Amino acid sequence: MNLTRRSALGGLIGAGAFAIGGCGPQGDRGRKDADVIIIGAGLAGLHAALMLEEAGLEVMVLEASRRIGGRLKTLDHLPGAPEAGGQQVGATYARFRARAAEAGLEFTGFPPSRFGEVMSVNGALIEARQWAGSVQNALPEAWRAIPPGRLFMQLAMRANPLEDVYAWRDPGSAAHDIAAAQWLVSQGANDEALRLMDTSLNGRDLASYSMLNIWRSLAIYEQERPLGGAQQVAGGAQRVPETMAARLAREVRLGHGVRAIQADDSGAAVRLEDGRELRADFIISTLPFAVLRHLSVDAPLDPATREAIADMAYTPIVQLHLEAQTPWWEEDGLAPEMWTDSPLNRIFAQRSPDGDPTGMLLAWLDGRGALAADDMDDAALETLARETLAAIRPASQGRVRLAHVQRWTASNPLAGGAYMHWRPGEARRWAEARFTPAGRLHLAGEHTGDLHTGMEAAMESGERAAIAILDAAGA
Ligand SMILES: Cc1cc2nc3c(=O)[nH]c(=O)nc-3n(C[C@H](O)[C@H](O)[C@H](O)COP(=O)(O)OP(=O)(O)OC[C@H]3O[C@@H](n4cnc5c(N)ncnc54)[C@H](O)[C@@H]3O)c2cc1C
Ligand SMILES: NC(=O)Cc1c[nH]c2ccccc12
């Protein structure tokens, strides 16, 4: 075949086709490298790998990076081992909790936080109890008492039309799949309200974010609420995928980046970055679509899935992990945590289990703020962090160092972003895709979750793919 042929996904590296050959449930075992090749050693891939191994199949997990865990990433080298990826484990995360329990890992509550006590708006430092009467507060009258960091959630929660976690799939829900900005204006939002709500949005911006996305998240939250608040993994979230990987019969192949995937109804193959080709009866790709869209994929994908791979939106997040060289907040007596409309967005303090600050701070930038930060190099980000903090909290002057930058954006080639979100009108499109297998290529990963989001969506999706393969293989 023609080696320069471009993938049907368009705009990709011309990787050309390569032979699938010899595979199939009854294929010549000498010519395949595993029964199932799994791309990605995050939660989705590892959960699927364990399930398939437990059923007796031979599995090979390929991971581009030198680290297990993907978007679970614990910064073990920093004081208090802050999390750079997923952290909050919901009460309904049954699969995730079961895998952790198998490894003897435990969960703990979050230490008390002082987030919400103090905020910075238009450069002014404001305590929460002063907000309603602050000259900086230009919110519509009915909303003046709501702190900007809680405004969007609070308004959305009051009006959630979804009865439960299943309801987003109902055709009737399509009427709610509208831009958050449009809905907020219909509720009385002025420009200042929109500006403040855009600052820490769990998406790109209010204009490109579907209300159905937040209502779905809130329906999940409502389901969890009576069961208890979110917890964290004692010892770090990354321990869960690491211990899952350690239980596999065949070691995860680290440093094995996949560049091309080929699958039809009889077999499947991948080509690695180094040019090697590996064959299997089935492939599971757990790559975020923001990553998969840059690979060459030659498989009978249905049109809706093809569209989702090319176009699914990812929330950009940039985290600046900052080390405070002295506890400067003790000088002004205010909480180290802050909601701000500054380029640093939200500041969290890493606290020990008994609630004492460890000295690590985290500036968590979402959406537009993250995109702006992502254009800057680490040195420029350190200057930005020091100067912005010093302007808001003079006591911090000269006492903050940038310890780690975590970019969950398109510039991170292994993630493409933090997690998927729906743009207005997309819930129906992606619901229709349902990510059915393309020949022997199965798609999994957080973005293909159904009744969960985040970590448990990854687990749910890995399980779905593993079961589908076991069915197809007659195992
Ligand atoms: C900042 C942040 C905060 C979050 N907070 C929470 C939270 O509190 N609660 C929650 O439930 N969820 C949270 N999430 C989401 C959660 O972490 C993810 O949904 C989940 O970890 C995704 O797992 P996955 O297996 O689908 O994907 P990933 O973990 O991304 O796994 C995919 C793997 O594929 C690898 N890979 C990429 N390209 C290639 C290639 N070409 N070849 C081979 N391998 C490749 C990657 O390195 C990665 O290891 C958060 C995520 C982020 C980024
Ligand atoms: N940024 C966040 O909201 C963290 C988070 C908590 N629970 C989640 C579930 C899915 C994705 C992110 C999260």
CSV table of N, CA and C and ligand atoms in Angstrom, one decimal, residues 38-46 62-73 83-90 93 110 253 256-259 272-273 286-288 291-292 295 315 317 319 364 406 408 412-415 417-419 444-447 453-459 461, ligand 1:
chain,number,residue,atom,x,y,z
A,38,ILE,N,-3.4,-3.2,24.3
A,38,ILE,CA,-4.1,-2.1,25.0
A,38,ILE,C,-3.2,-0.8,24.9
A,39,ILE,N,-3.7,0.2,24.4
A,39,ILE,CA,-2.9,1.4,24.2
A,39,ILE,C,-3.2,2.4,25.4
A,40,GLY,N,-2.3,2.6,26.2
A,40,GLY,CA,-2.4,3.6,27.4
A,40,GLY,C,-2.5,2.9,28.7
A,41,ALA,N,-1.6,3.2,29.6
A,41,ALA,CA,-1.5,2.6,31.0
A,41,ALA,C,-2.1,3.6,32.0
A,42,GLY,N,-3.3,4.1,31.7
A,42,GLY,CA,-4.1,4.9,32.6
A,42,GLY,C,-5.1,3.9,33.2
A,43,LEU,N,-6.1,4.5,33.9
A,43,LEU,CA,-7.1,3.6,34.6
A,43,LEU,C,-7.9,2.7,33.6
A,44,ALA,N,-8.3,3.3,32.5
A,44,ALA,CA,-9.1,2.6,31.5
A,44,ALA,C,-8.3,1.4,31.0
A,45,GLY,N,-7.1,1.6,30.6
A,45,GLY,CA,-6.3,0.5,30.0
A,45,GLY,C,-6.0,-0.5,31.0
A,46,LEU,N,-5.6,-0.1,32.2
A,46,LEU,CA,-5.2,-1.1,33.2
A,46,LEU,C,-6.4,-1.9,33.7
A,62,LEU,N,0.7,-1.0,26.0
A,62,LEU,CA,1.7,-0.1,25.5
A,62,LEU,C,1.5,1.3,26.0
A,63,GLU,N,2.5,1.9,26.6
A,63,GLU,CA,2.4,3.2,27.2
A,63,GLU,C,3.6,4.1,26.7
A,64,ALA,N,3.2,5.2,26.1
A,64,ALA,CA,4.2,6.1,25.5
A,64,ALA,C,5.2,6.7,26.5
A,65,SER,N,4.7,7.0,27.7
A,65,SER,CA,5.5,7.7,28.7
A,65,SER,C,6.3,6.7,29.5
A,66,ARG,N,7.2,7.2,30.4
A,66,ARG,CA,8.0,6.3,31.3
A,66,ARG,C,7.3,6.1,32.6
A,67,ARG,N,6.0,6.5,32.7
A,67,ARG,CA,5.3,6.5,34.0
A,67,ARG,C,3.9,5.8,33.8
A,68,ILE,N,3.5,5.1,34.8
A,68,ILE,CA,2.2,4.5,34.8
A,68,ILE,C,1.2,5.5,35.4
A,69,GLY,N,0.0,5.6,34.9
A,69,GLY,CA,-1.1,6.3,35.6
A,69,GLY,C,-1.7,7.4,34.7
A,70,GLY,N,-1.1,7.9,33.7
A,70,GLY,CA,-1.7,8.9,32.8
A,70,GLY,C,-2.1,10.1,33.6
A,71,ARG,N,-3.4,10.4,33.6
A,71,ARG,CA,-4.0,11.6,34.2
A,71,ARG,C,-4.1,11.4,35.7
A,72,LEU,N,-3.7,10.3,36.3
A,72,LEU,CA,-3.4,10.3,37.8
A,72,LEU,C,-1.9,10.5,37.9
A,73,LYS,N,-1.6,11.5,38.6
A,73,LYS,CA,-0.1,11.9,38.6
A,73,LYS,C,0.2,12.5,40.0
A,83,GLU,N,-1.1,16.3,44.3
A,83,GLU,CA,-1.7,15.7,43.1
A,83,GLU,C,-1.6,16.7,42.0
A,84,ALA,N,-1.2,16.2,40.8
A,84,ALA,CA,-1.2,17.1,39.6
A,84,ALA,C,-2.3,16.6,38.7
A,85,GLY,N,-3.0,15.5,39.0
A,85,GLY,CA,-4.1,15.1,38.1
A,85,GLY,C,-5.3,14.8,39.0
A,86,GLY,N,-6.0,13.8,38.7
A,86,GLY,CA,-7.3,13.4,39.4
A,86,GLY,C,-7.0,13.1,40.9
A,87,GLN,N,-7.9,13.5,41.7
A,87,GLN,CA,-7.7,13.3,43.2
A,87,GLN,C,-9.0,12.9,43.9
A,88,GLN,N,-10.1,13.5,43.5
A,88,GLN,CA,-11.4,13.3,44.3
A,88,GLN,C,-12.1,12.0,43.8
A,89,VAL,N,-12.2,11.1,44.8
A,89,VAL,CA,-12.8,9.8,44.5
A,89,VAL,C,-14.2,9.9,45.1
A,90,GLY,N,-15.2,9.8,44.2
A,90,GLY,CA,-16.6,9.8,44.6
A,90,GLY,C,-17.0,8.6,45.3
A,93,TYR,N,-17.7,5.5,43.2
A,93,TYR,CA,-16.6,4.9,42.3
A,93,TYR,C,-16.3,3.5,42.7
A,110,PHE,N,-10.8,14.7,53.0
A,110,PHE,CA,-9.9,15.9,52.7
A,110,PHE,C,-9.6,16.7,54.0
A,253,ARG,N,4.6,-2.1,28.8
A,253,ARG,CA,5.7,-1.6,27.9
A,253,ARG,C,5.8,-0.1,28.0
A,256,HIS,N,6.7,3.0,24.9
A,256,HIS,CA,6.2,2.4,23.6
A,256,HIS,C,5.0,3.2,23.1
A,257,GLY,N,5.4,4.3,22.5
A,257,GLY,CA,4.3,5.2,21.9
A,257,GLY,C,3.8,4.6,20.6
A,258,VAL,N,2.5,4.7,20.5
A,258,VAL,CA,1.8,4.1,19.3
A,258,VAL,C,1.6,5.3,18.3
A,259,ARG,N,1.9,5.1,17.0
A,259,ARG,CA,1.8,6.1,16.0
A,259,ARG,C,0.6,5.9,15.1
A,272,LEU,N,4.5,1.4,16.2
A,272,LEU,CA,5.1,2.2,17.2
A,272,LEU,C,5.8,3.4,16.7
A,273,GLU,N,6.2,4.3,17.5
A,273,GLU,CA,7.0,5.5,17.1
A,273,GLU,C,8.3,5.0,16.5
A,286,THR,N,-7.2,3.6,24.6
A,286,THR,CA,-7.8,4.4,25.7
A,286,THR,C,-7.3,5.8,25.5
A,287,LEU,N,-6.7,6.1,24.4
A,287,LEU,CA,-6.2,7.5,24.2
A,287,LEU,C,-7.3,8.5,24.2
A,288,PRO,N,-7.1,9.6,24.9
A,288,PRO,CA,-8.0,10.7,24.8
A,288,PRO,C,-8.2,11.1,23.3
A,291,VAL,N,-5.7,13.1,21.7
A,291,VAL,CA,-4.5,12.5,21.3
A,291,VAL,C,-4.7,11.6,20.1
A,292,LEU,N,-5.7,10.8,20.1
A,292,LEU,CA,-6.0,9.9,19.0
A,292,LEU,C,-6.1,10.6,17.7
A,295,LEU,N,-3.1,10.5,15.6
A,295,LEU,CA,-2.5,9.2,15.1
A,295,LEU,C,-3.2,8.9,13.8
A,315,THR,N,-11.2,20.2,28.2
A,315,THR,CA,-11.0,21.3,29.1
A,315,THR,C,-9.5,21.6,29.3
A,317,ILE,N,-6.4,22.9,31.4
A,317,ILE,CA,-6.0,23.2,32.8
A,317,ILE,C,-4.5,23.4,32.9
A,319,GLN,N,-1.6,23.9,35.9
A,319,GLN,CA,-1.4,24.0,37.4
A,319,GLN,C,0.0,24.5,37.6
A,364,TRP,N,-4.4,27.0,40.3
A,364,TRP,CA,-5.2,26.1,39.4
A,364,TRP,C,-5.9,27.0,38.3
A,406,GLN,N,2.3,21.9,35.5
A,406,GLN,CA,1.6,20.8,34.9
A,406,GLN,C,0.6,21.3,33.9
A,408,TRP,N,-2.2,20.5,31.3
A,408,TRP,CA,-3.2,19.6,30.8
A,408,TRP,C,-3.9,20.4,29.7
A,412,ASN,N,0.3,19.3,25.7
A,412,ASN,CA,0.7,18.0,26.3
A,412,ASN,C,0.3,16.9,25.3
A,413,PRO,N,1.3,16.3,24.6
A,413,PRO,CA,0.9,15.4,23.5
A,413,PRO,C,0.4,14.1,24.0
A,414,LEU,N,0.5,13.8,25.3
A,414,LEU,CA,0.0,12.5,25.8
A,414,LEU,C,-1.4,12.6,26.4
A,415,ALA,N,-1.9,13.8,26.6
A,415,ALA,CA,-3.2,14.0,27.2
A,415,ALA,C,-4.1,14.9,26.3
A,417,GLY,N,-5.4,17.6,26.9
A,417,GLY,CA,-6.3,18.4,27.8
A,417,GLY,C,-6.5,17.7,29.1
A,418,ALA,N,-7.4,18.2,29.9
A,418,ALA,CA,-7.6,17.6,31.2
A,418,ALA,C,-8.7,16.5,31.1
A,419,TYR,N,-9.8,16.9,30.6
A,419,TYR,CA,-10.9,15.9,30.3
A,419,TYR,C,-11.9,16.5,29.3
A,444,ALA,N,-12.0,3.1,24.4
A,444,ALA,CA,-12.3,3.3,25.9
A,444,ALA,C,-11.6,4.6,26.3
A,445,GLY,N,-11.7,4.9,27.6
A,445,GLY,CA,-11.1,6.1,28.2
A,445,GLY,C,-12.2,6.9,28.8
A,446,GLU,N,-11.8,7.8,29.6
A,446,GLU,CA,-12.7,8.7,30.4
A,446,GLU,C,-13.8,9.3,29.5
A,447,HIS,N,-13.4,9.7,28.3
A,447,HIS,CA,-14.3,10.5,27.3
A,447,HIS,C,-15.4,9.6,26.8
A,453,THR,N,-18.2,10.3,35.3
A,453,THR,CA,-17.2,11.2,34.7
A,453,THR,C,-15.8,10.8,35.4
A,454,GLY,N,-14.8,11.4,34.8
A,454,GLY,CA,-13.5,11.2,35.5
A,454,GLY,C,-13.0,9.8,35.6
A,455,MET,N,-12.4,9.5,36.8
A,455,MET,CA,-11.7,8.2,37.1
A,455,MET,C,-12.7,7.1,36.9
A,456,GLU,N,-13.9,7.2,37.4
A,456,GLU,CA,-14.8,6.1,37.3
A,456,GLU,C,-15.3,5.9,35.9
A,457,ALA,N,-15.4,7.0,35.1
A,457,ALA,CA,-15.7,6.9,33.7
A,457,ALA,C,-14.7,6.1,33.0
A,458,ALA,N,-13.4,6.3,33.3
A,458,ALA,CA,-12.3,5.6,32.7
A,458,ALA,C,-12.5,4.1,33.0
A,459,MET,N,-12.8,3.8,34.3
A,459,MET,CA,-12.9,2.4,34.7
A,459,MET,C,-14.1,1.7,34.0
A,461,SER,N,-15.4,2.5,31.2
A,461,SER,CA,-15.2,2.3,29.8
A,461,SER,C,-14.2,1.2,29.5
B,1,LIG,C1,-6.1,18.2,36.7
B,1,LIG,C2,-7.1,17.0,36.7
B,1,LIG,C3,-8.0,16.8,37.8
B,1,LIG,C4,-8.8,15.8,37.8
B,1,LIG,N1,-9.6,15.6,38.9
B,1,LIG,C5,-10.4,14.5,38.9
B,1,LIG,C6,-11.1,14.2,40.1
B,1,LIG,O1,-10.9,14.8,41.1
B,1,LIG,N2,-11.9,13.1,40.1
B,1,LIG,C7,-12.0,12.3,39.0
B,1,LIG,O2,-12.8,11.3,39.1
B,1,LIG,N3,-11.4,12.6,37.9
B,1,LIG,C8,-10.5,13.6,37.8
B,1,LIG,N4,-9.8,13.9,36.7
B,1,LIG,C9,-10.0,13.0,35.6
B,1,LIG,C10,-9.3,11.7,35.7
B,1,LIG,O3,-8.0,11.9,36.1
B,1,LIG,C11,-9.2,11.0,34.3
B,1,LIG,O4,-10.6,10.9,33.8
B,1,LIG,C12,-8.7,9.6,34.3
B,1,LIG,O5,-7.5,9.5,35.0
B,1,LIG,C13,-8.5,9.2,32.8
B,1,LIG,O6,-8.0,7.9,32.7
B,1,LIG,P1,-7.9,7.3,31.2
B,1,LIG,O7,-7.4,5.9,31.4
B,1,LIG,O8,-9.2,7.4,30.5
B,1,LIG,O9,-6.8,8.2,30.5
B,1,LIG,P2,-5.3,8.5,30.8
B,1,LIG,O10,-5.1,8.4,32.3
B,1,LIG,O11,-5.0,9.8,30.1
B,1,LIG,O12,-4.5,7.3,30.1
B,1,LIG,C14,-4.1,7.3,28.8
B,1,LIG,C15,-2.7,6.9,28.7
B,1,LIG,O13,-2.3,6.8,27.3
B,1,LIG,C16,-0.9,7.2,27.2
B,1,LIG,N5,-0.6,7.6,25.8
B,1,LIG,C17,-0.9,8.8,25.3
B,1,LIG,N6,-0.5,8.8,24.0
B,1,LIG,C18,0.0,7.5,23.7
B,1,LIG,C19,0.5,6.9,22.6
B,1,LIG,N7,0.6,7.5,21.4
B,1,LIG,N8,0.9,5.6,22.7
B,1,LIG,C20,0.8,4.9,23.9
B,1,LIG,N9,0.3,5.5,25.0
B,1,LIG,C21,-0.1,6.8,24.9
B,1,LIG,C22,-0.8,8.4,28.2
B,1,LIG,O14,0.5,8.6,28.6
B,1,LIG,C23,-1.7,7.8,29.4
B,1,LIG,O15,-0.9,7.1,30.3
B,1,LIG,C24,-8.9,14.9,36.7
B,1,LIG,C25,-8.0,15.1,35.6
B,1,LIG,C26,-7.2,16.1,35.6
B,1,LIG,C27,-6.2,16.3,34.4
